[in-house]
């Protein structure tokens, strides 16, 4: 599947797909590969109970097409593994700055501290590198990315390169409709806005700036006027977990399309505020409630907590909905096994993060330990790192997990949050203490907190 077409010089997979969809000219090997792809599409349509024409139509979407190429390249590079590894990250989250206009208690990036940032020319080169590697989506984060002086140029470059372009923001500057327009016109297609409560005082206290709740809500309303996907993100903590009920409906009424429940991770400033974390039992209740809300179909509720998948699978009856970090796919009995290939923690497998200075980590929530640093995008070959880095290889192998996570029957659709395991227990292979099956680890951590051991 790898290599180039001898007729048009394009990557073989891309030429084969274009021949399959449009009948474009290509060499014999690519035509043969195109025929194989046709069989795969037909069998996939039969398995999912959809029309082959519908799948063909979906493949005309440039981002779907880009993702499919990554899937096929992944099969060529890594084989058909459980869990699956694409040929390039489906999403790269790039923390372009540590500058911020809020002072959030949980900030994994310790935003507000001075740090080295790339020159604009270096940043543009990074975007080109990611596009050339086959990355499907590039998400700008921080700090607060909207206050970075080159953000508009970065968004435009990402969009021009054919990547689905997203941004995670606190929404503060987007209470101004003109600011929203500027970002959308540059090519922004997805915006995630952080709102941590339907109670203004709870949000403002958590985010450290009075009035930030009102401005974030206004940002959701403003962006909903445009043809982009709007997601509200809430970090679930001890300060808001008891009044999450009704938040999804509230955000839906503001104009949001999705509602993301973020795991609290004790990284960065969050490491100094571990009392914000919730117990495994509380997390289980939150995710059960989220699943039941999803069945009402008012707003898509997702979560970065991998436990959402096995919890939903156990609660599903008429509908087999097994959530992932990106969406909530519904399975038939015939396709249920596919959940084990795409589900679970995606750190270093479906996504990866880049720091303001170019350092690469498997996930934005990973502590910035040298042994967890994958490399630097300005200094190393991104594609080589993706294929050969030892940390990434460990994260992709669920047989490396220890404790209950290693023996759990749900390890392929869940696998636990590797950032939480690393932050609390010091090893990416350790059990995730956020799961009810790992109560022993959680109780030990709580005991060490009380005695000053953590």
GROMACS .gro file of C-alpha atoms in nm:
model
  454
    1UNK     CA    1   0.000   0.000   0.000
    2UNK     CA    2   0.298   0.228   0.041
    3UNK     CA    3   0.506   0.386  -0.234
    4UNK     CA    4   0.409   0.611  -0.522
    5UNK     CA    5   0.199   0.561  -0.832
    6UNK     CA    6   0.427   0.516  -1.134
    7UNK     CA    7   0.187   0.717  -1.350
    8UNK     CA    8   0.111   1.035  -1.151
    9UNK     CA    9   0.374   1.025  -0.874
   10UNK     CA   10   0.113   1.059  -0.597
   11UNK     CA   11   0.109   0.828  -0.293
   12UNK     CA   12  -0.022   0.489  -0.406
   13UNK     CA   13  -0.313   0.480  -0.162
   14UNK     CA   14  -0.429   0.826  -0.267
   15UNK     CA   15  -0.411   0.737  -0.638
   16UNK     CA   16  -0.600   0.412  -0.581
   17UNK     CA   17  -0.876   0.589  -0.388
   18UNK     CA   18  -0.912   0.858  -0.654
   19UNK     CA   19  -0.935   0.588  -0.921
   20UNK     CA   20  -1.200   0.409  -0.714
   21UNK     CA   21  -1.406   0.726  -0.663
   22UNK     CA   22  -1.355   0.918  -0.986
   23UNK     CA   23  -1.188   0.683  -1.233
   24UNK     CA   24  -0.868   0.892  -1.234
   25UNK     CA   25  -0.578   0.756  -1.437
   26UNK     CA   26  -0.320   0.558  -1.242
   27UNK     CA   27  -0.071   0.274  -1.288
   28UNK     CA   28  -0.157  -0.098  -1.291
   29UNK     CA   29  -0.059  -0.152  -0.926
   30UNK     CA   30  -0.284   0.133  -0.815
   31UNK     CA   31  -0.574   0.001  -1.024
   32UNK     CA   32  -0.529  -0.336  -0.857
   33UNK     CA   33  -0.528  -0.171  -0.515
   34UNK     CA   34  -0.839   0.021  -0.619
   35UNK     CA   35  -1.019  -0.308  -0.687
   36UNK     CA   36  -0.920  -0.436  -0.343
   37UNK     CA   37  -1.051  -0.116  -0.186
   38UNK     CA   38  -1.379  -0.168  -0.371
   39UNK     CA   39  -1.416  -0.511  -0.211
   40UNK     CA   40  -1.339  -0.365   0.132
   41UNK     CA   41  -1.604  -0.096   0.086
   42UNK     CA   42  -1.862  -0.352  -0.027
   43UNK     CA   43  -1.797  -0.579   0.270
   44UNK     CA   44  -1.799  -0.282   0.505
   45UNK     CA   45  -2.134  -0.168   0.369
   46UNK     CA   46  -2.278  -0.517   0.414
   47UNK     CA   47  -2.145  -0.540   0.770
   48UNK     CA   48  -2.285  -0.204   0.877
   49UNK     CA   49  -2.613  -0.249   0.692
   50UNK     CA   50  -2.570   0.061   0.476
   51UNK     CA   51  -2.564   0.118   0.104
   52UNK     CA   52  -2.233   0.107  -0.077
   53UNK     CA   53  -2.332   0.431  -0.252
   54UNK     CA   54  -2.364   0.603   0.086
   55UNK     CA   55  -2.009   0.507   0.179
   56UNK     CA   56  -1.883   0.626  -0.159
   57UNK     CA   57  -2.060   0.957  -0.105
   58UNK     CA   58  -1.902   0.995   0.239
   59UNK     CA   59  -1.561   0.933   0.089
   60UNK     CA   60  -1.596   1.250  -0.118
   61UNK     CA   61  -1.563   1.455   0.202
   62UNK     CA   62  -1.200   1.567   0.203
   63UNK     CA   63  -1.150   1.507   0.577
   64UNK     CA   64  -1.313   1.165   0.567
   65UNK     CA   65  -1.095   1.091   0.265
   66UNK     CA   66  -0.785   1.208   0.449
   67UNK     CA   67  -0.873   0.995   0.750
   68UNK     CA   68  -0.933   0.691   0.530
   69UNK     CA   69  -0.590   0.730   0.373
   70UNK     CA   70  -0.443   0.736   0.724
   71UNK     CA   71  -0.632   0.417   0.810
   72UNK     CA   72  -0.500   0.239   0.502
   73UNK     CA   73  -0.147   0.365   0.561
   74UNK     CA   74  -0.174   0.242   0.918
   75UNK     CA   75  -0.261  -0.105   0.796
   76UNK     CA   76   0.039  -0.088   0.565
   77UNK     CA   77   0.278   0.031   0.839
   78UNK     CA   78   0.151  -0.149   1.149
   79UNK     CA   79  -0.087  -0.420   1.027
   80UNK     CA   80  -0.434  -0.476   1.171
   81UNK     CA   81  -0.376  -0.431   1.541
   82UNK     CA   82  -0.605  -0.423   1.839
   83UNK     CA   83  -0.629  -0.134   1.917
   84UNK     CA   84  -0.581   0.012   1.572
   85UNK     CA   85  -0.294   0.248   1.485
   86UNK     CA   86  -0.344   0.488   1.191
   87UNK     CA   87  -0.063   0.592   0.959
   88UNK     CA   88  -0.057   0.935   1.123
   89UNK     CA   89  -0.238   1.084   1.423
   90UNK     CA   90  -0.601   1.157   1.349
   91UNK     CA   91  -0.554   1.466   1.562
   92UNK     CA   92  -0.260   1.672   1.678
   93UNK     CA   93  -0.321   1.914   1.965
   94UNK     CA   94  -0.069   2.195   1.946
   95UNK     CA   95  -0.027   2.411   2.254
   96UNK     CA   96   0.104   2.711   2.068
   97UNK     CA   97   0.151   2.929   2.377
   98UNK     CA   98   0.151   2.929   2.755
   99UNK     CA   99   0.013   3.281   2.764
  100UNK     CA  100  -0.340   3.303   2.900
  101UNK     CA  101  -0.600   3.556   3.012
  102UNK     CA  102  -0.745   3.325   3.282
  103UNK     CA  103  -0.597   3.148   3.587
  104UNK     CA  104  -0.757   2.803   3.587
  105UNK     CA  105  -0.701   2.580   3.889
  106UNK     CA  106  -0.648   2.263   3.689
  107UNK     CA  107  -0.434   2.392   3.400
  108UNK     CA  108  -0.215   2.107   3.274
  109UNK     CA  109   0.008   2.359   3.098
  110UNK     CA  110   0.068   2.588   3.395
  111UNK     CA  111  -0.047   2.867   3.166
  112UNK     CA  112   0.074   3.215   3.250
  113UNK     CA  113   0.435   3.112   3.291
  114UNK     CA  114   0.687   3.239   3.040
  115UNK     CA  115   0.808   2.983   2.789
  116UNK     CA  116   0.986   2.972   2.458
  117UNK     CA  117   0.759   2.980   2.154
  118UNK     CA  118   0.829   2.917   1.790
  119UNK     CA  119   0.894   3.190   1.541
  120UNK     CA  120   0.603   3.233   1.297
  121UNK     CA  121   0.812   3.081   1.017
  122UNK     CA  122   0.882   2.775   1.233
  123UNK     CA  123   0.515   2.742   1.322
  124UNK     CA  124   0.412   2.749   0.958
  125UNK     CA  125   0.674   2.485   0.883
  126UNK     CA  126   0.530   2.266   1.158
  127UNK     CA  127   0.184   2.290   1.002
  128UNK     CA  128   0.324   2.189   0.663
  129UNK     CA  129   0.507   1.897   0.824
  130UNK     CA  130   0.190   1.769   0.991
  131UNK     CA  131  -0.008   1.799   0.670
  132UNK     CA  132   0.259   1.615   0.472
  133UNK     CA  133   0.260   1.338   0.734
  134UNK     CA  134  -0.113   1.282   0.679
  135UNK     CA  135  -0.256   1.430   1.000
  136UNK     CA  136  -0.634   1.459   0.965
  137UNK     CA  137  -0.708   1.731   1.220
  138UNK     CA  138  -0.500   2.003   1.384
  139UNK     CA  139  -0.632   2.157   1.705
  140UNK     CA  140  -0.479   2.475   1.845
  141UNK     CA  141  -0.468   2.501   2.221
  142UNK     CA  142  -0.257   2.657   2.493
  143UNK     CA  143  -0.255   2.851   2.719
  144UNK     CA  144  -0.512   3.053   2.534
  145UNK     CA  145  -0.449   3.018   2.159
  146UNK     CA  146  -0.677   3.305   2.060
  147UNK     CA  147  -0.432   3.561   2.203
  148UNK     CA  148  -0.131   3.424   2.012
  149UNK     CA  149  -0.022   3.691   1.761
  150UNK     CA  150   0.005   3.445   1.469
  151UNK     CA  151  -0.306   3.233   1.536
  152UNK     CA  152  -0.506   3.360   1.237
  153UNK     CA  153  -0.219   3.283   1.000
  154UNK     CA  154  -0.178   2.939   1.159
  155UNK     CA  155  -0.548   2.857   1.120
  156UNK     CA  156  -0.544   2.971   0.760
  157UNK     CA  157  -0.235   2.762   0.681
  158UNK     CA  158  -0.384   2.452   0.843
  159UNK     CA  159  -0.708   2.493   0.649
  160UNK     CA  160  -0.523   2.549   0.321
  161UNK     CA  161  -0.326   2.230   0.384
  162UNK     CA  162  -0.648   2.028   0.399
  163UNK     CA  163  -0.651   1.953   0.771
  164UNK     CA  164  -0.970   1.982   0.973
  165UNK     CA  165  -0.890   2.287   1.182
  166UNK     CA  166  -1.001   2.319   1.543
  167UNK     CA  167  -0.933   2.533   1.847
  168UNK     CA  168  -0.981   2.492   2.222
  169UNK     CA  169  -1.051   2.825   2.390
  170UNK     CA  170  -1.183   2.975   2.712
  171UNK     CA  171  -1.406   3.191   2.492
  172UNK     CA  172  -1.313   3.514   2.665
  173UNK     CA  173  -1.245   3.724   2.355
  174UNK     CA  174  -1.528   3.565   2.157
  175UNK     CA  175  -1.806   3.747   2.335
  176UNK     CA  176  -1.729   3.983   2.046
  177UNK     CA  177  -1.896   3.857   1.728
  178UNK     CA  178  -1.636   4.028   1.511
  179UNK     CA  179  -1.364   3.815   1.671
  180UNK     CA  180  -1.561   3.499   1.591
  181UNK     CA  181  -1.602   3.609   1.232
  182UNK     CA  182  -1.230   3.669   1.195
  183UNK     CA  183  -1.144   3.315   1.307
  184UNK     CA  184  -1.415   3.145   1.102
  185UNK     CA  185  -1.316   3.340   0.791
  186UNK     CA  186  -0.959   3.217   0.840
  187UNK     CA  187  -1.078   2.856   0.821
  188UNK     CA  188  -1.174   2.749   1.174
  189UNK     CA  189  -1.415   2.455   1.153
  190UNK     CA  190  -1.447   2.335   1.512
  191UNK     CA  191  -1.435   2.531   1.835
  192UNK     CA  192  -1.429   2.392   2.187
  193UNK     CA  193  -1.525   2.641   2.458
  194UNK     CA  194  -1.465   2.567   2.827
  195UNK     CA  195  -1.760   2.617   3.062
  196UNK     CA  196  -1.746   2.434   3.392
  197UNK     CA  197  -2.088   2.495   3.541
  198UNK     CA  198  -2.428   2.643   3.478
  199UNK     CA  199  -2.358   2.846   3.791
  200UNK     CA  200  -2.151   3.154   3.703
  201UNK     CA  201  -1.981   3.177   4.042
  202UNK     CA  202  -1.858   2.815   4.024
  203UNK     CA  203  -1.709   2.863   3.679
  204UNK     CA  204  -1.552   3.200   3.759
  205UNK     CA  205  -1.394   3.068   4.078
  206UNK     CA  206  -1.252   2.767   3.894
  207UNK     CA  207  -1.123   2.978   3.603
  208UNK     CA  208  -0.989   3.256   3.825
  209UNK     CA  209  -1.150   3.558   3.654
  210UNK     CA  210  -1.486   3.717   3.734
  211UNK     CA  211  -1.715   3.749   3.435
  212UNK     CA  212  -1.550   3.467   3.241
  213UNK     CA  213  -1.866   3.250   3.254
  214UNK     CA  214  -2.081   3.515   3.091
  215UNK     CA  215  -1.828   3.575   2.815
  216UNK     CA  216  -1.786   3.201   2.749
  217UNK     CA  217  -2.163   3.153   2.718
  218UNK     CA  218  -2.180   3.447   2.480
  219UNK     CA  219  -1.901   3.288   2.276
  220UNK     CA  220  -2.106   2.969   2.234
  221UNK     CA  221  -2.403   3.171   2.113
  222UNK     CA  222  -2.188   3.369   1.872
  223UNK     CA  223  -2.009   3.073   1.716
  224UNK     CA  224  -2.338   2.884   1.679
  225UNK     CA  225  -2.436   3.146   1.422
  226UNK     CA  226  -2.169   3.009   1.188
  227UNK     CA  227  -2.147   2.683   0.998
  228UNK     CA  228  -1.891   2.525   1.229
  229UNK     CA  229  -1.915   2.260   1.499
  230UNK     CA  230  -1.938   2.404   1.851
  231UNK     CA  231  -1.846   2.195   2.154
  232UNK     CA  232  -1.862   2.293   2.519
  233UNK     CA  233  -1.601   2.131   2.744
  234UNK     CA  234  -1.640   2.081   3.117
  235UNK     CA  235  -1.367   1.950   3.344
  236UNK     CA  236  -1.546   1.729   3.596
  237UNK     CA  237  -1.426   1.806   3.948
  238UNK     CA  238  -1.537   1.787   4.309
  239UNK     CA  239  -1.665   2.143   4.267
  240UNK     CA  240  -1.917   2.067   3.992
  241UNK     CA  241  -1.983   1.692   3.975
  242UNK     CA  242  -2.298   1.715   4.186
  243UNK     CA  243  -2.470   1.963   3.956
  244UNK     CA  244  -2.386   1.836   3.607
  245UNK     CA  245  -2.749   1.741   3.551
  246UNK     CA  246  -2.911   1.978   3.307
  247UNK     CA  247  -2.582   2.115   3.173
  248UNK     CA  248  -2.613   1.934   2.842
  249UNK     CA  249  -2.958   2.078   2.780
  250UNK     CA  250  -2.838   2.424   2.886
  251UNK     CA  251  -2.546   2.413   2.642
  252UNK     CA  252  -2.772   2.276   2.369
  253UNK     CA  253  -3.001   2.575   2.416
  254UNK     CA  254  -2.700   2.806   2.389
  255UNK     CA  255  -2.630   2.653   2.048
  256UNK     CA  256  -2.365   2.386   2.119
  257UNK     CA  257  -2.353   2.067   1.912
  258UNK     CA  258  -2.146   1.855   2.150
  259UNK     CA  259  -2.076   1.844   2.523
  260UNK     CA  260  -1.740   1.705   2.635
  261UNK     CA  261  -1.675   1.585   2.990
  262UNK     CA  262  -1.304   1.609   3.063
  263UNK     CA  263  -1.126   1.388   3.311
  264UNK     CA  264  -0.942   1.581   3.580
  265UNK     CA  265  -0.570   1.505   3.543
  266UNK     CA  266  -0.327   1.606   3.820
  267UNK     CA  267  -0.076   1.761   3.581
  268UNK     CA  268   0.066   2.113   3.574
  269UNK     CA  269  -0.127   2.338   3.812
  270UNK     CA  270  -0.370   2.051   3.863
  271UNK     CA  271  -0.101   1.863   4.052
  272UNK     CA  272  -0.124   2.130   4.322
  273UNK     CA  273  -0.502   2.093   4.340
  274UNK     CA  274  -0.555   1.719   4.357
  275UNK     CA  275  -0.850   1.769   4.590
  276UNK     CA  276  -1.042   1.865   4.276
  277UNK     CA  277  -1.040   1.504   4.160
  278UNK     CA  278  -1.348   1.288   4.204
  279UNK     CA  279  -1.364   0.931   4.329
  280UNK     CA  280  -1.405   0.631   4.097
  281UNK     CA  281  -1.762   0.589   4.224
  282UNK     CA  282  -1.847   0.950   4.146
  283UNK     CA  283  -1.693   0.914   3.799
  284UNK     CA  284  -1.900   0.602   3.738
  285UNK     CA  285  -2.219   0.788   3.831
  286UNK     CA  286  -2.131   1.085   3.609
  287UNK     CA  287  -2.067   0.859   3.309
  288UNK     CA  288  -2.385   0.657   3.367
  289UNK     CA  289  -2.585   0.980   3.369
  290UNK     CA  290  -2.406   1.094   3.053
  291UNK     CA  291  -2.497   0.772   2.875
  292UNK     CA  292  -2.864   0.801   2.967
  293UNK     CA  293  -2.862   1.162   2.848
  294UNK     CA  294  -2.709   1.052   2.517
  295UNK     CA  295  -3.005   0.823   2.455
  296UNK     CA  296  -3.231   1.130   2.460
  297UNK     CA  297  -3.031   1.261   2.161
  298UNK     CA  298  -3.060   1.632   2.245
  299UNK     CA  299  -2.684   1.683   2.243
  300UNK     CA  300  -2.390   1.449   2.189
  301UNK     CA  301  -2.212   1.393   2.522
  302UNK     CA  302  -1.856   1.266   2.501
  303UNK     CA  303  -1.583   1.213   2.756
  304UNK     CA  304  -1.207   1.182   2.774
  305UNK     CA  305  -1.258   0.919   3.046
  306UNK     CA  306  -1.201   0.585   2.867
  307UNK     CA  307  -1.430   0.415   3.120
  308UNK     CA  308  -1.723   0.574   2.937
  309UNK     CA  309  -1.702   0.299   2.673
  310UNK     CA  310  -1.743  -0.011   2.894
  311UNK     CA  311  -1.999   0.167   3.112
  312UNK     CA  312  -2.210   0.256   2.808
  313UNK     CA  313  -2.167  -0.092   2.660
  314UNK     CA  314  -2.297  -0.245   2.982
  315UNK     CA  315  -2.594  -0.011   2.998
  316UNK     CA  316  -2.688  -0.026   2.628
  317UNK     CA  317  -2.985  -0.240   2.537
  318UNK     CA  318  -3.170  -0.153   2.217
  319UNK     CA  319  -2.880   0.066   2.105
  320UNK     CA  320  -2.520  -0.048   2.139
  321UNK     CA  321  -2.349   0.290   2.178
  322UNK     CA  322  -1.982   0.262   2.271
  323UNK     CA  323  -1.833   0.611   2.306
  324UNK     CA  324  -1.489   0.718   2.195
  325UNK     CA  325  -1.304   1.044   2.253
  326UNK     CA  326  -1.421   1.173   1.914
  327UNK     CA  327  -1.776   1.045   1.868
  328UNK     CA  328  -2.038   0.798   1.989
  329UNK     CA  329  -2.067   0.520   1.730
  330UNK     CA  330  -2.364   0.285   1.738
  331UNK     CA  331  -2.287  -0.080   1.666
  332UNK     CA  332  -2.485  -0.378   1.551
  333UNK     CA  333  -2.406  -0.720   1.694
  334UNK     CA  334  -2.214  -0.794   1.373
  335UNK     CA  335  -1.988  -0.490   1.405
  336UNK     CA  336  -1.947  -0.483   1.784
  337UNK     CA  337  -1.596  -0.629   1.761
  338UNK     CA  338  -1.482  -0.315   1.575
  339UNK     CA  339  -1.511  -0.123   1.902
  340UNK     CA  340  -1.202  -0.304   2.026
  341UNK     CA  341  -1.001  -0.165   1.736
  342UNK     CA  342  -1.100   0.202   1.761
  343UNK     CA  343  -1.187   0.250   2.129
  344UNK     CA  344  -1.000   0.330   2.447
  345UNK     CA  345  -0.732   0.579   2.542
  346UNK     CA  346  -0.594   0.734   2.224
  347UNK     CA  347  -0.276   0.885   2.369
  348UNK     CA  348   0.008   0.828   2.125
  349UNK     CA  349  -0.222   0.627   1.901
  350UNK     CA  350  -0.504   0.844   1.766
  351UNK     CA  351  -0.367   1.176   1.887
  352UNK     CA  352  -0.049   1.342   2.005
  353UNK     CA  353   0.046   1.681   2.146
  354UNK     CA  354   0.305   1.945   2.066
  355UNK     CA  355   0.438   2.204   2.310
  356UNK     CA  356   0.509   2.572   2.229
  357UNK     CA  357   0.879   2.493   2.177
  358UNK     CA  358   0.807   2.191   1.954
  359UNK     CA  359   0.849   1.913   2.210
  360UNK     CA  360   0.615   1.621   2.142
  361UNK     CA  361   0.427   1.423   2.407
  362UNK     CA  362   0.171   1.145   2.365
  363UNK     CA  363  -0.106   1.358   2.516
  364UNK     CA  364  -0.151   1.715   2.641
  365UNK     CA  365  -0.218   1.578   2.989
  366UNK     CA  366   0.112   1.394   3.020
  367UNK     CA  367   0.353   1.540   3.277
  368UNK     CA  368   0.651   1.688   3.096
  369UNK     CA  369   0.899   1.425   3.203
  370UNK     CA  370   1.203   1.374   2.984
  371UNK     CA  371   1.138   0.999   2.959
  372UNK     CA  372   0.792   1.075   2.820
  373UNK     CA  373   0.913   1.325   2.561
  374UNK     CA  374   0.872   1.167   2.218
  375UNK     CA  375   1.096   1.414   2.036
  376UNK     CA  376   1.085   1.763   1.889
  377UNK     CA  377   0.904   1.842   1.567
  378UNK     CA  378   1.158   2.107   1.469
  379UNK     CA  379   1.449   1.869   1.512
  380UNK     CA  380   1.324   1.515   1.442
  381UNK     CA  381   1.137   1.337   1.164
  382UNK     CA  382   0.773   1.338   1.272
  383UNK     CA  383   0.689   1.033   1.061
  384UNK     CA  384   0.982   0.835   1.202
  385UNK     CA  385   0.883   0.922   1.557
  386UNK     CA  386   0.526   0.808   1.490
  387UNK     CA  387   0.645   0.474   1.358
  388UNK     CA  388   0.933   0.389   1.590
  389UNK     CA  389   0.921   0.576   1.923
  390UNK     CA  390   0.939   0.340   2.222
  391UNK     CA  391   0.698   0.537   2.443
  392UNK     CA  392   0.434   0.532   2.169
  393UNK     CA  393   0.488   0.160   2.113
  394UNK     CA  394   0.429   0.092   2.483
  395UNK     CA  395   0.109   0.298   2.486
  396UNK     CA  396  -0.025   0.110   2.184
  397UNK     CA  397   0.022  -0.233   2.339
  398UNK     CA  398  -0.258  -0.311   2.584
  399UNK     CA  399  -0.077  -0.631   2.683
  400UNK     CA  400   0.179  -0.405   2.854
  401UNK     CA  401  -0.081  -0.282   3.105
  402UNK     CA  402  -0.049  -0.396   3.465
  403UNK     CA  403  -0.293  -0.453   3.748
  404UNK     CA  404  -0.661  -0.484   3.670
  405UNK     CA  405  -0.626  -0.273   3.354
  406UNK     CA  406  -0.401  -0.544   3.210
  407UNK     CA  407  -0.647  -0.826   3.273
  408UNK     CA  408  -0.973  -0.635   3.226
  409UNK     CA  409  -1.203  -0.770   2.955
  410UNK     CA  410  -1.265  -0.408   2.851
  411UNK     CA  411  -0.900  -0.317   2.802
  412UNK     CA  412  -0.938  -0.281   2.425
  413UNK     CA  413  -1.238  -0.048   2.437
  414UNK     CA  414  -1.105   0.132   2.745
  415UNK     CA  415  -0.751   0.065   2.865
  416UNK     CA  416  -0.775   0.335   3.129
  417UNK     CA  417  -0.642   0.690   3.109
  418UNK     CA  418  -0.267   0.662   3.068
  419UNK     CA  419  -0.212   1.023   3.179
  420UNK     CA  420  -0.384   0.957   3.512
  421UNK     CA  421  -0.187   0.637   3.561
  422UNK     CA  422   0.136   0.823   3.493
  423UNK     CA  423   0.053   1.125   3.709
  424UNK     CA  424  -0.064   0.928   4.010
  425UNK     CA  425   0.141   0.608   3.993
  426UNK     CA  426   0.442   0.713   3.786
  427UNK     CA  427   0.409   0.455   3.507
  428UNK     CA  428   0.209   0.466   3.182
  429UNK     CA  429   0.139   0.094   3.222
  430UNK     CA  430  -0.012   0.123   3.570
  431UNK     CA  431  -0.383   0.087   3.647
  432UNK     CA  432  -0.596   0.399   3.606
  433UNK     CA  433  -0.701   0.491   3.961
  434UNK     CA  434  -1.011   0.661   3.824
  435UNK     CA  435  -1.187   0.329   3.761
  436UNK     CA  436  -1.410   0.147   4.012
  437UNK     CA  437  -1.210  -0.168   3.940
  438UNK     CA  438  -0.899   0.003   4.076
  439UNK     CA  439  -1.036   0.118   4.410
  440UNK     CA  440  -0.734  -0.025   4.592
  441UNK     CA  441  -0.502   0.211   4.405
  442UNK     CA  442  -0.738   0.504   4.462
  443UNK     CA  443  -0.761   0.437   4.836
  444UNK     CA  444  -0.383   0.412   4.859
  445UNK     CA  445  -0.347   0.746   4.680
  446UNK     CA  446  -0.602   0.907   4.911
  447UNK     CA  447  -0.415   0.772   5.213
  448UNK     CA  448  -0.086   0.911   5.085
  449UNK     CA  449  -0.250   1.248   5.023
  450UNK     CA  450  -0.359   1.263   5.386
  451UNK     CA  451  -0.008   1.184   5.507
  452UNK     CA  452   0.161   1.412   5.255
  453UNK     CA  453   0.296   1.132   5.037
  454UNK     CA  454   0.151   1.259   4.709
   0.00000   0.00000   0.00000
